C-alpha positions as semicolon CSV with decimal commas, in nm:
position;residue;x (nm);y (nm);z (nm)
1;X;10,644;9,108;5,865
2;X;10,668;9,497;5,936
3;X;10,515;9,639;6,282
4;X;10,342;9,840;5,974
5;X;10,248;9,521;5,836
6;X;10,123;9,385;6,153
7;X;9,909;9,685;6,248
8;X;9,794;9,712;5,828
9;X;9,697;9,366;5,867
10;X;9,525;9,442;6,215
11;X;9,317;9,705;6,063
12;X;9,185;9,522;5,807
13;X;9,061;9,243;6,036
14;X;8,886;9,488;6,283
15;X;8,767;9,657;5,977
16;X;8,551;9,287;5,858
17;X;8,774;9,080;5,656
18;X;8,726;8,757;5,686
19;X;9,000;8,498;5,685
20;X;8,937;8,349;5,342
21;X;9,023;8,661;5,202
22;X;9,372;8,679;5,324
23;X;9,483;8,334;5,493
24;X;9,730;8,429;5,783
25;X;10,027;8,182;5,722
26;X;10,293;8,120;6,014
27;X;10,612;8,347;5,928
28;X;10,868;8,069;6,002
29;X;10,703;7,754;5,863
30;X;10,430;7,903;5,651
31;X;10,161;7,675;5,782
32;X;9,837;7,804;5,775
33;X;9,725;7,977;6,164
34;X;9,374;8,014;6,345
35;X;9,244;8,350;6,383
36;X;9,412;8,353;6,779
37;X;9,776;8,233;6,744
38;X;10,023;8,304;6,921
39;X;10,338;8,610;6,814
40;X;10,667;8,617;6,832
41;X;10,892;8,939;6,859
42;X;11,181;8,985;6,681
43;X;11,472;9,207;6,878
44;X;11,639;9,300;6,620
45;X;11,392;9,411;6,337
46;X;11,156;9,584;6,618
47;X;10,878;9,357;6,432
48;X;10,572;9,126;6,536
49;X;10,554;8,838;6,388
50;X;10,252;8,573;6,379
51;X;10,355;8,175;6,470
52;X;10,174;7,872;6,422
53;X;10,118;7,694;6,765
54;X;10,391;7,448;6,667
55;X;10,640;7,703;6,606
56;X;10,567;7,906;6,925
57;X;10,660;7,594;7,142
58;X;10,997;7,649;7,033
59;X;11,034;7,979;7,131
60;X;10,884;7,971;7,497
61;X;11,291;7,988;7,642
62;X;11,417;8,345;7,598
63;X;11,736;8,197;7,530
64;X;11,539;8,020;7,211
65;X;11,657;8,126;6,851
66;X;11,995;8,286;6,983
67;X;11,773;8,545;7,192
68;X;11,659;8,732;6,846
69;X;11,282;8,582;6,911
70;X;11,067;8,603;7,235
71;X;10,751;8,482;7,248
72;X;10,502;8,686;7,345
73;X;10,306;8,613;7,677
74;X;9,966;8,591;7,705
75;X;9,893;8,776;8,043
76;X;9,658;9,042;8,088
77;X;9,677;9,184;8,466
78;X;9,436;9,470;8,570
79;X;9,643;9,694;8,822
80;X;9,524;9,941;9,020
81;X;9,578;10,359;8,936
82;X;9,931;10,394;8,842
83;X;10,049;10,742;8,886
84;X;10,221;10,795;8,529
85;X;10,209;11,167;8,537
86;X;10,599;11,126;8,720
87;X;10,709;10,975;8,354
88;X;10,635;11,283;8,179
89;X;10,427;11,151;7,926
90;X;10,183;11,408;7,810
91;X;9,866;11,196;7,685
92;X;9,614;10,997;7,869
93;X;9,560;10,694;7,595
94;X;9,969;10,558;7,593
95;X;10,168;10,192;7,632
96;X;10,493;10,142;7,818
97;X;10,756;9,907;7,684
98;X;11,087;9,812;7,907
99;X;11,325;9,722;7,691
100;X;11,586;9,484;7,759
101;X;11,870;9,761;7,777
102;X;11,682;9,917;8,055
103;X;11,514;10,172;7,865
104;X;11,150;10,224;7,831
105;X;10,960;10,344;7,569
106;X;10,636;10,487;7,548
107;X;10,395;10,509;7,270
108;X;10,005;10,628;7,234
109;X;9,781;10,570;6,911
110;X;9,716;10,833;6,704
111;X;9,559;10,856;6,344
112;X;9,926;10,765;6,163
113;X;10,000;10,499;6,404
114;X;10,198;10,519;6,758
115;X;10,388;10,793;6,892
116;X;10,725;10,713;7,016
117;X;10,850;10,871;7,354
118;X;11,203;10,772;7,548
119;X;11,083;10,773;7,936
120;X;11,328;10,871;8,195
121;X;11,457;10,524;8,341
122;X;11,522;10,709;8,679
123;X;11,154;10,793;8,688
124;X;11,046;10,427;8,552
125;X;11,287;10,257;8,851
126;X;11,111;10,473;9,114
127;X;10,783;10,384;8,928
128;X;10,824;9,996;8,992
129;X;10,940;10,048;9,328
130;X;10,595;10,134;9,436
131;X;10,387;9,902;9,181
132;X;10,669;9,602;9,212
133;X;10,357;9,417;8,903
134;X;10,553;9,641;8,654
135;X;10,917;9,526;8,751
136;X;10,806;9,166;8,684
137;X;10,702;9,250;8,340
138;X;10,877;9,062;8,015
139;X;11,094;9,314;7,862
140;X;11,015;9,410;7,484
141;X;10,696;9,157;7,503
142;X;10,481;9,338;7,772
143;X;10,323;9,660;7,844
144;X;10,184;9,871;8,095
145;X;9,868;9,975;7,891
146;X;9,672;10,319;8,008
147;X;9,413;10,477;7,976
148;X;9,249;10,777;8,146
149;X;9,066;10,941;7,891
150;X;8,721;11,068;7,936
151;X;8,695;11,018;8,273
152;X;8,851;10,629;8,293
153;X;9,097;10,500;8,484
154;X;9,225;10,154;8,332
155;X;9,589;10,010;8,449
156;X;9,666;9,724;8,294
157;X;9,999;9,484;8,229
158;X;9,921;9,329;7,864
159;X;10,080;9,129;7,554
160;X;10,262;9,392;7,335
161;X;10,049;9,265;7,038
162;X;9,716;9,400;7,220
163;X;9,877;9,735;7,275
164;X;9,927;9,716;6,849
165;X;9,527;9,620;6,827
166;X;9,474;9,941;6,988
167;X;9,667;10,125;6,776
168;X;9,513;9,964;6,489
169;X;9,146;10,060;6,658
170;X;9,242;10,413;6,679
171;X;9,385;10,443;6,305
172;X;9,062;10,264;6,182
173;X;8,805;10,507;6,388
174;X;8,977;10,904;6,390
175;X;8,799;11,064;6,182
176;X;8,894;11,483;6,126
177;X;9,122;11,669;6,387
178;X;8,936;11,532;6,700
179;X;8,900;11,153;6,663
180;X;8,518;11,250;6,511
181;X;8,243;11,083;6,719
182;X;8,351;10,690;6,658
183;X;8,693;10,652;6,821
184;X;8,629;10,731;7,211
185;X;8,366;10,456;7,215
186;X;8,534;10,218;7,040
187;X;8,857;10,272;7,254
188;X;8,576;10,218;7,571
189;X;8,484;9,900;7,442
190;X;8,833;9,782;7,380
191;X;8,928;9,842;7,708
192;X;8,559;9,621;7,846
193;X;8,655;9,392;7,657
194;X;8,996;9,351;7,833
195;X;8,955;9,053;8,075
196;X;9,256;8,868;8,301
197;X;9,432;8,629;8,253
198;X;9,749;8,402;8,356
């Protein structure tokens, strides 16, 4: 499956589906999956793909599947205020992705899907030097998720596929140039909704 296909297939479960009317199947054994299973991403398509339970066990080495597959954690840390204005990224709503090459992307929801930025890795280094949560994060799989729109202030180190449910969110809810009155309280709840864990 697509990243497109992920976050299409997002959508229309935030937007009400229910399962019957699509049946999520595992994308390496085709066995049916619950509505929480675990993802897998693949390094060299740039895609998210959803795993049966089974499957997922098989991937939890990052060696696993000649390294194309990594399984993607389940931690959610709330950090406190990370200064991200010294990465140059001009938008308060935005993910951060370290890649395994030592690059780092960064990408923010908007109503076509995520924008793409390349972050300066000099700036990221010094960055994890004074938060030393974000240099243990999994590369490719995990995110430093921000937001400090409308007056918030939410740091957190999350799964990659929660960053693409808040894409998904944003897509569903813009409405007109602005966002219309729908998406900045949705986004709020998201981000309650966030809670820890190991």
């Amino acid at each position: 499956m697509t990243t497109d296909g992920a976050l299409a297939r997002l959508i229309r479960s935030a937007a009400g589906r229910t399962a019957t009317a699509e049946a999520e199947a595992c994308e390496l054994c085709a066995a049916p999956v619950a509505d929480v299973h675990p993802h897998l991403y693949d390094i060299e398509a740039a895609e998210v793909r959803c795993v049966c339970h089974p499957c997922s066990v098989l991937f939890a080495e990052d060696g696993a599947g000649e390294g194309r597959y990594r399984l993607v954690p389940r931690r959610r840390l709330r950090l406190p205020p990370v200064d991200t204005a010294v990465l140059g990224v001009p938008v308060g709503l935005v993910f951060f992705v370290p890649r395994s090459d030592g690059t780092v992307t960064a990408q923010g929801p908007s109503p076509a899907g995520a924008m793409r930025w390349e972050v300066d890795a000099a700036a990221w280094q010094r960055l994890t030097a004074t938060f030393p949560q974000l240099a243990s994060m999994a590369p490719e799989v995990e995110a430093l998720l921000v937001n400090t729109v409308r007056g918030l202030d939410e740091h957190w180190i999350v799964p990659v596929d929660d960053c693409f449910r808040m894409v998904a969110l944003v897509r569903r809810e813009w409405r007109g140039l602005s966002g219309g009155d729908g998406v900045w309280p949705a986004v709020e709840r998201f981000f309650a909704e966030l809670t820890e864990r190991s």
